[in-house]
Structure formats: structure tokens, C-alpha cells
Short mmCIF file of C-alpha atoms in Angstrom, two decimals:
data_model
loop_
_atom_site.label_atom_id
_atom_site.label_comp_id
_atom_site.label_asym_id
_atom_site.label_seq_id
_atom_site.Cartn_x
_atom_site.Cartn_y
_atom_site.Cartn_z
CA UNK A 1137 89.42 103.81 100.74
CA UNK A 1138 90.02 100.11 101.01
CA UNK A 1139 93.70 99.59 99.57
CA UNK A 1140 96.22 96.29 98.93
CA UNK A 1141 99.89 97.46 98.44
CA UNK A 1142 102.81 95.03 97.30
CA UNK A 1143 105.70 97.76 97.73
CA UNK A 1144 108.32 95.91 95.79
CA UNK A 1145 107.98 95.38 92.06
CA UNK A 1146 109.94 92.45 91.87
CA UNK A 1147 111.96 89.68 94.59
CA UNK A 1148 114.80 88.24 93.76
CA UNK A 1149 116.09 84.61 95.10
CA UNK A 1150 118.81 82.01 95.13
CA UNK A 1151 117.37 78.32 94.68
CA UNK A 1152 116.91 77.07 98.09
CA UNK A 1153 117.00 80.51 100.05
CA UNK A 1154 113.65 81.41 102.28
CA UNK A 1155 111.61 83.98 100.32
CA UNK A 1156 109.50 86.89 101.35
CA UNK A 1157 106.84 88.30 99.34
CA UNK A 1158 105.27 91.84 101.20
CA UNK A 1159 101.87 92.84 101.16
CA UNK A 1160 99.83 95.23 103.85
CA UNK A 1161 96.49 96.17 103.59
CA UNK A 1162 93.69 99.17 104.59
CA UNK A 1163 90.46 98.24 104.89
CA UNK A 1164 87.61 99.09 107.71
CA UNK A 1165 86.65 95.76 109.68
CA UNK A 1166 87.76 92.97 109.68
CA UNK A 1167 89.78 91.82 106.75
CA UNK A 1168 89.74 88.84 104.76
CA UNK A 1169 92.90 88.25 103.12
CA UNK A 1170 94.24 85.74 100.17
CA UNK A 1171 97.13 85.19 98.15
CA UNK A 1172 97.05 84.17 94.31
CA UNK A 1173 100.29 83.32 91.77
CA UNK A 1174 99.75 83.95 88.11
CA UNK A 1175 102.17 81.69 85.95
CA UNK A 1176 102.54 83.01 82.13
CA UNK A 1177 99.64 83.26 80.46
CA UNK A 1178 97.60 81.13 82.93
CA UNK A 1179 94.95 82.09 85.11
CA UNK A 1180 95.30 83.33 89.32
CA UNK A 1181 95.88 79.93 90.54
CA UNK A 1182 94.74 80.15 94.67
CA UNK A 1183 97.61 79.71 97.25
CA UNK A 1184 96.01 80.55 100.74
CA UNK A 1185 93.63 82.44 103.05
CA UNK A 1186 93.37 84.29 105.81
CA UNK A 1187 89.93 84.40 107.71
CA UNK A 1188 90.01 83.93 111.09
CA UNK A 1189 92.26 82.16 114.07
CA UNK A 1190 95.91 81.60 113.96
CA UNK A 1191 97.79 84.06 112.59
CA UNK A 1192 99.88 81.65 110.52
CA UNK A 1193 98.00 80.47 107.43
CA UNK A 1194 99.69 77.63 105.56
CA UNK A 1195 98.81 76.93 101.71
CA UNK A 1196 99.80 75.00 98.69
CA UNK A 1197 103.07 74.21 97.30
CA UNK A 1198 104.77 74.92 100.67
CA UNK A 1199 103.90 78.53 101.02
CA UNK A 1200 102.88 80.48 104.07
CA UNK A 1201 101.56 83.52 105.26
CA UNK A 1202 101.74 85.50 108.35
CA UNK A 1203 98.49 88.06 109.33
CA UNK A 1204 99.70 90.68 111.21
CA UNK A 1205 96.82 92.91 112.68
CA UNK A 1206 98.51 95.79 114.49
CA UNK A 1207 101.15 96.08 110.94
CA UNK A 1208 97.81 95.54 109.06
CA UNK A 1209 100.74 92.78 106.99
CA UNK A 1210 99.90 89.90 105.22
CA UNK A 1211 103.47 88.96 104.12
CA UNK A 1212 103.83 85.28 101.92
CA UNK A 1213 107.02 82.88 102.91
CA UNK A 1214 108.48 79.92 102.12
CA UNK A 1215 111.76 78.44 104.07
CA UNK A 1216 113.24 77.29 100.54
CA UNK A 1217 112.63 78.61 97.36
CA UNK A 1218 112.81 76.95 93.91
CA UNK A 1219 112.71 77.78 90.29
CA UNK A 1220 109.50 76.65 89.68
CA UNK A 1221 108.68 79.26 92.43
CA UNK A 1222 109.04 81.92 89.90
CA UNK A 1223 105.76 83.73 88.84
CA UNK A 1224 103.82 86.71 89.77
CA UNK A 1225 101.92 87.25 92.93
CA UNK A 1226 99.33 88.80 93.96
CA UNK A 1227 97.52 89.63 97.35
CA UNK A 1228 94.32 90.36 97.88
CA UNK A 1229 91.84 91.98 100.32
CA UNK A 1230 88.22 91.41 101.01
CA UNK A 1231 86.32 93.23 103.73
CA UNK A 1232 82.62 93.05 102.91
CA UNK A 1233 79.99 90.80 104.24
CA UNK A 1234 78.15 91.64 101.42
CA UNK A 1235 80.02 90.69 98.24
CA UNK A 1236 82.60 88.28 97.65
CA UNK A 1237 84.54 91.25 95.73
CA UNK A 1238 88.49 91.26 96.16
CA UNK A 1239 90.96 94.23 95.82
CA UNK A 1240 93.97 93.29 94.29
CA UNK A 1241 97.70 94.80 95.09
CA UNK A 1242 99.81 95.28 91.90
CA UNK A 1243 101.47 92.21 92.05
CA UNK A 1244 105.10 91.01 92.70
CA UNK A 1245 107.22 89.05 90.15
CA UNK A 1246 109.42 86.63 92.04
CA UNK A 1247 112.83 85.61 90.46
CA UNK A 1248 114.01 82.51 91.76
CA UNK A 1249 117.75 81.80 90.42
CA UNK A 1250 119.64 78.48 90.40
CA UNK B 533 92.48 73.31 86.62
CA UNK B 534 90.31 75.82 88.89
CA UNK B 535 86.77 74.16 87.04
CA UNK B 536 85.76 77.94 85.91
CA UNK B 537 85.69 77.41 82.25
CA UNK B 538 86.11 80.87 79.97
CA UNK B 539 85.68 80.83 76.35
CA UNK B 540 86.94 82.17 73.62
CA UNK B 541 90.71 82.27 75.16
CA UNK B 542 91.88 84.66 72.68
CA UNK B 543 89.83 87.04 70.39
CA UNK B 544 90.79 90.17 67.68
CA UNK B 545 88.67 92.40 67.00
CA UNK B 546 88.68 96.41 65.71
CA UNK B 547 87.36 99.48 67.24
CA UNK B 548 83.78 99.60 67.35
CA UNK B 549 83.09 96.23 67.26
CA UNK B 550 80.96 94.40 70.24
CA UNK B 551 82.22 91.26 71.60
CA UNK B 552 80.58 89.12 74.32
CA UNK B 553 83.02 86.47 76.99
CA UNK B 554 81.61 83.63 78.28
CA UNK B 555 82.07 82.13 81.75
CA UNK B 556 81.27 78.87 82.99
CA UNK B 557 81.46 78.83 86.96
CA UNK B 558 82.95 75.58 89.14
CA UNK B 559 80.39 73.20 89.65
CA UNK B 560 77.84 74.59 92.46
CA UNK B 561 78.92 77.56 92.59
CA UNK B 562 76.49 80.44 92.60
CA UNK B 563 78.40 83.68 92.75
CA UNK B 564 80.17 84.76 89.46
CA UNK B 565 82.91 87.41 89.55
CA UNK B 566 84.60 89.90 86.35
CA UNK B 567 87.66 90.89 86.31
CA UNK B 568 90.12 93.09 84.01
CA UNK B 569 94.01 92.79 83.91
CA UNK B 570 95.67 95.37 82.18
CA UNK B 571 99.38 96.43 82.51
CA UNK B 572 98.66 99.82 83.53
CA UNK B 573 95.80 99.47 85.70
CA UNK B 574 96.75 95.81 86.76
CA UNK B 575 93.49 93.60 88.33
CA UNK B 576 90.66 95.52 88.30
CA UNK B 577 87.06 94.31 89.75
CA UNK B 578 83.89 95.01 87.43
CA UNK B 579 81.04 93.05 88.25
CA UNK B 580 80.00 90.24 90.60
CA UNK B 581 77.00 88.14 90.45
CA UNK B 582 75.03 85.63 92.56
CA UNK B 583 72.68 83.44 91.47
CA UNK B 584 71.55 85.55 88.69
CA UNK B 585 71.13 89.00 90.56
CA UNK B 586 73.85 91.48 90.42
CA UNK B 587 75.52 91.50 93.85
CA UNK B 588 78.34 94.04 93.66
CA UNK B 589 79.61 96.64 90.94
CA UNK B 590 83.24 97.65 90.42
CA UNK B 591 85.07 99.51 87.57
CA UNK B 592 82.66 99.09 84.90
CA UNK B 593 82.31 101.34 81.85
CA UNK B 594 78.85 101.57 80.74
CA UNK B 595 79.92 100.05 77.52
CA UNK B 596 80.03 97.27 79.21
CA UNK B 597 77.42 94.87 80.50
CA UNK B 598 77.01 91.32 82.14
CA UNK B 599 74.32 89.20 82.99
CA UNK B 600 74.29 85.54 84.99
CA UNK B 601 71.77 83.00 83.48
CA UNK B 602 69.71 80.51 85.25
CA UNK B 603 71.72 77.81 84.83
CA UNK B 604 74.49 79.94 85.85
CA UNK B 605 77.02 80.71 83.11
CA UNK B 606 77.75 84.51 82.53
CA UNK B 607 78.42 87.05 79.71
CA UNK B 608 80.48 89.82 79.51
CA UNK B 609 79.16 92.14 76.93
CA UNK B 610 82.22 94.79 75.75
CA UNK B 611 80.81 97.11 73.04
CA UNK B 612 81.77 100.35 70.82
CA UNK B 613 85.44 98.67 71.42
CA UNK B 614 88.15 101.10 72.44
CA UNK B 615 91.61 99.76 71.97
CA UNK B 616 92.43 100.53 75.49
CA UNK B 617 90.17 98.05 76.09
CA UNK B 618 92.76 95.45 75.07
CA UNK B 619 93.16 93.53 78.06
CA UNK B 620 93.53 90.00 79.74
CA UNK B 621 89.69 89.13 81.07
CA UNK B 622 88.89 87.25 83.60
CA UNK B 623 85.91 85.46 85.26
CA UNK B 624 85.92 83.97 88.68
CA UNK B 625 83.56 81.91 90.82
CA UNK B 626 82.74 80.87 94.21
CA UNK B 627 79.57 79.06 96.24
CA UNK B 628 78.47 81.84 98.13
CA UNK B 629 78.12 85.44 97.90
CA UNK B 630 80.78 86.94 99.98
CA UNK B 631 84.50 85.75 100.73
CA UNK B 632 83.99 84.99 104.48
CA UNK B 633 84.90 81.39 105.08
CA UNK B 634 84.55 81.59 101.20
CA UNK B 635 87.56 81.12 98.12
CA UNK B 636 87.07 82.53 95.20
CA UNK B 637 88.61 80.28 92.26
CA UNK B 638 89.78 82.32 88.65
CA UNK B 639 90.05 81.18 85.11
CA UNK B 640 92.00 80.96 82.77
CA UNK B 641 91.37 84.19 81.49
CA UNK B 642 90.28 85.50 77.59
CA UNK B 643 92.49 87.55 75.86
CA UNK B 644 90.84 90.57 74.33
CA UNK B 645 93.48 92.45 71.52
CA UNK B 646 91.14 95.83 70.10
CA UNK B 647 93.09 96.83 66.79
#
């Protein structure tokens, strides 16, 4: 079955410190892979995509994200975190040339402290 | 501000009652996605549709039901309300059908409370 997983509930930071938010993924073929932040009581606000090419995606609000086929990983960075940075985040999967449906993971709050 | 409009943003209701969610996709975009956010079972897909047709079917109780009119907007029909149905909904949209080459852009979500 086609499967996100976030294995850590919650990431805590220090202001300024690189972050790492984990994510890996099972799906048959080729995966299409996104990231998504949820602020309180707002909506999935879009960060970044993988579809194709390099490896290293970049996306908004200084946030990265490294595909790695062969650790099926999909792992979100950023060199220097800030408060602001704090929110929930999800990663997502999509592996159908069919439908436009994406599987979510369960989401990882990130902490960032001053 | 993704541009996918959802209305009404909260709503209370009791058990048995039938409420319907409204969903107003970006600008040009054909495809329509439903979602369900709940603490235990976290984001959960239930329907997706694209210009009009239903395209791809998820989690979806048969209490519930969905349709995407011609001029695009969709409904979420939740009836015979349970309150584990309390949950955060949300609609999504994007221009084509699939999510190759494709991003799919959320709401801000409608609060459903079943008391």
C-alpha cells in the first residue's frame, strides 16, 4: 500500500540552528512528492515539490528539500531556523497519473525556540 | 491566500442533522479535491473531482456525498451526523487532473463541531 511516514512527532530548534524535518515514502512508480505547513487554524499553505530532475528542490520561505530515491527520503531543511518557523508539517505523496490525489504523513510540529 | 474559497468556516450542528460545505476552486482550476483532518486519523483523502466528473474516491462514508457544478464550485454533503464526524474539512484545487507537473493549493478549511 502506498504510505507517507513522518517518524518524529515533534522537532525541536534553537533560533538560528539548521532544521530537519523527516519524511520517507512507499509508493509503486515514480513518486511525486510535496511538502505543506499548517499554521493554527489556517489552511495547508504549499512549500515545495518534487517532480522530476535535481534532487534538491528549493521552496518558499527559505526551505528545502532533498529526494532521495534509493532511501525512498524526502527530508525538508533550512540552514537557519526562526520562530516564525514554528508550525506543523506535513509531507505528502502522489504516485498516480490518474488523479491528482495526495497521501498525507501524520505531520510534524516544529518548535523553534529563541 | 491560496484563492480556494470554503464557506461556512465554522458550523454546529447535532447528531442527525445534514450539513452541506461549499468550495470555491482557484481561478481556472478544474480539478476539486476533499479532504478530512481529524486528530486521530489526521489528513484523510475523500473525494476528488475534475471538471464535474468524479475522478478519484478516497475514505468516504456513504453518508457522505459531493458533487462539482458546471461552473465549478463543489459541495460536500455530510448527513445522519455522527459526532465523530467532528472534524476540520477541507477542499483543495488544482488545473489539471493529476499532480504531475501539477500543485495542488488547500483552503482554509470549515470547521465541522457534531454535538
Amino acid at each position: 500500500a502506498q504510505s507517507v511516514a513522518q517518524p518524529e512527532d515533534q522537532v525541536n530548534v534553537a533560533e538560528g540552528n539548521p532544521l530537519t524535518v523527516k519524511c520517507t515514502y512507499s509508493v509503486s512508480g515514480n513518486p511525486y512528492l510535496f511538502w505543506y505547513v499548517q499554521y493554527p487554524n489556517r489552511g495547508l499553505q504549499f512549500l515545495l515539490k518534487y517532480i522530476t530532475g535535481d534532487n534538491l528542490v528549493k521552496g518558499s520561505y527559505g526551505f528545502e528539500a532533498e529526494f532521495n530515491k534509493s532511501q525512498t527520503s524526502f527530508h525538508l531543511k533550512k540552514p537557519s531556523a526562526l520562530v516564525s518557523d514554528s508550525a506543523l508539517y506535513f509531507c505528502a505523496v502522489s504516485y498516480s497519473s490518474n488523479t491528482g490525489k495526495l497521501i498525507f504523513g501524520q505531520g510534524t510540529t516544529l518548535q523553534v525556540k529563541p | 491566500d491560496s484563492g480556494v474559497t470554503q464557506t461556512p468556516k465554522h458550523l454546529i450542528t447535532a447528531t442527525g442533522q445534514r450539513v452541506t460545505l461549499r468550495c470555491s476552486p482557484r481561478s481556472g482550476d478544474l480539478s476539486v479535491y476533499w479532504y478530512q483532518q481529524s486528530l486521530d486519523q489526521g489528513l484523510q483523502f475523500l473525494i476528488q473531482y475534475y471538471n464535474g466528473e468524479e475522478r478519484a474516491k478516497g475514505n468516504i462514508l456513504e453518508r457522505f456525498s459531493a458533487q462539482q457544478f458546471p461552473d465549478l464550485h463543489s459541495e460536500l454533503n455530510l448527513s445522519s451526523l455522527e459526532l465523530g464526524d467532528s472534524a476540520l474539512y477541507f477542499c483543495a484545487s488544482s488545473t489539471e487532473g493529476t499532480a504531475v507537473g501539477n500543485t495542488i493549493y488547500f483552503g482554509e478549511g470549515s470547521w465541522l463541531t457534531v454535538v
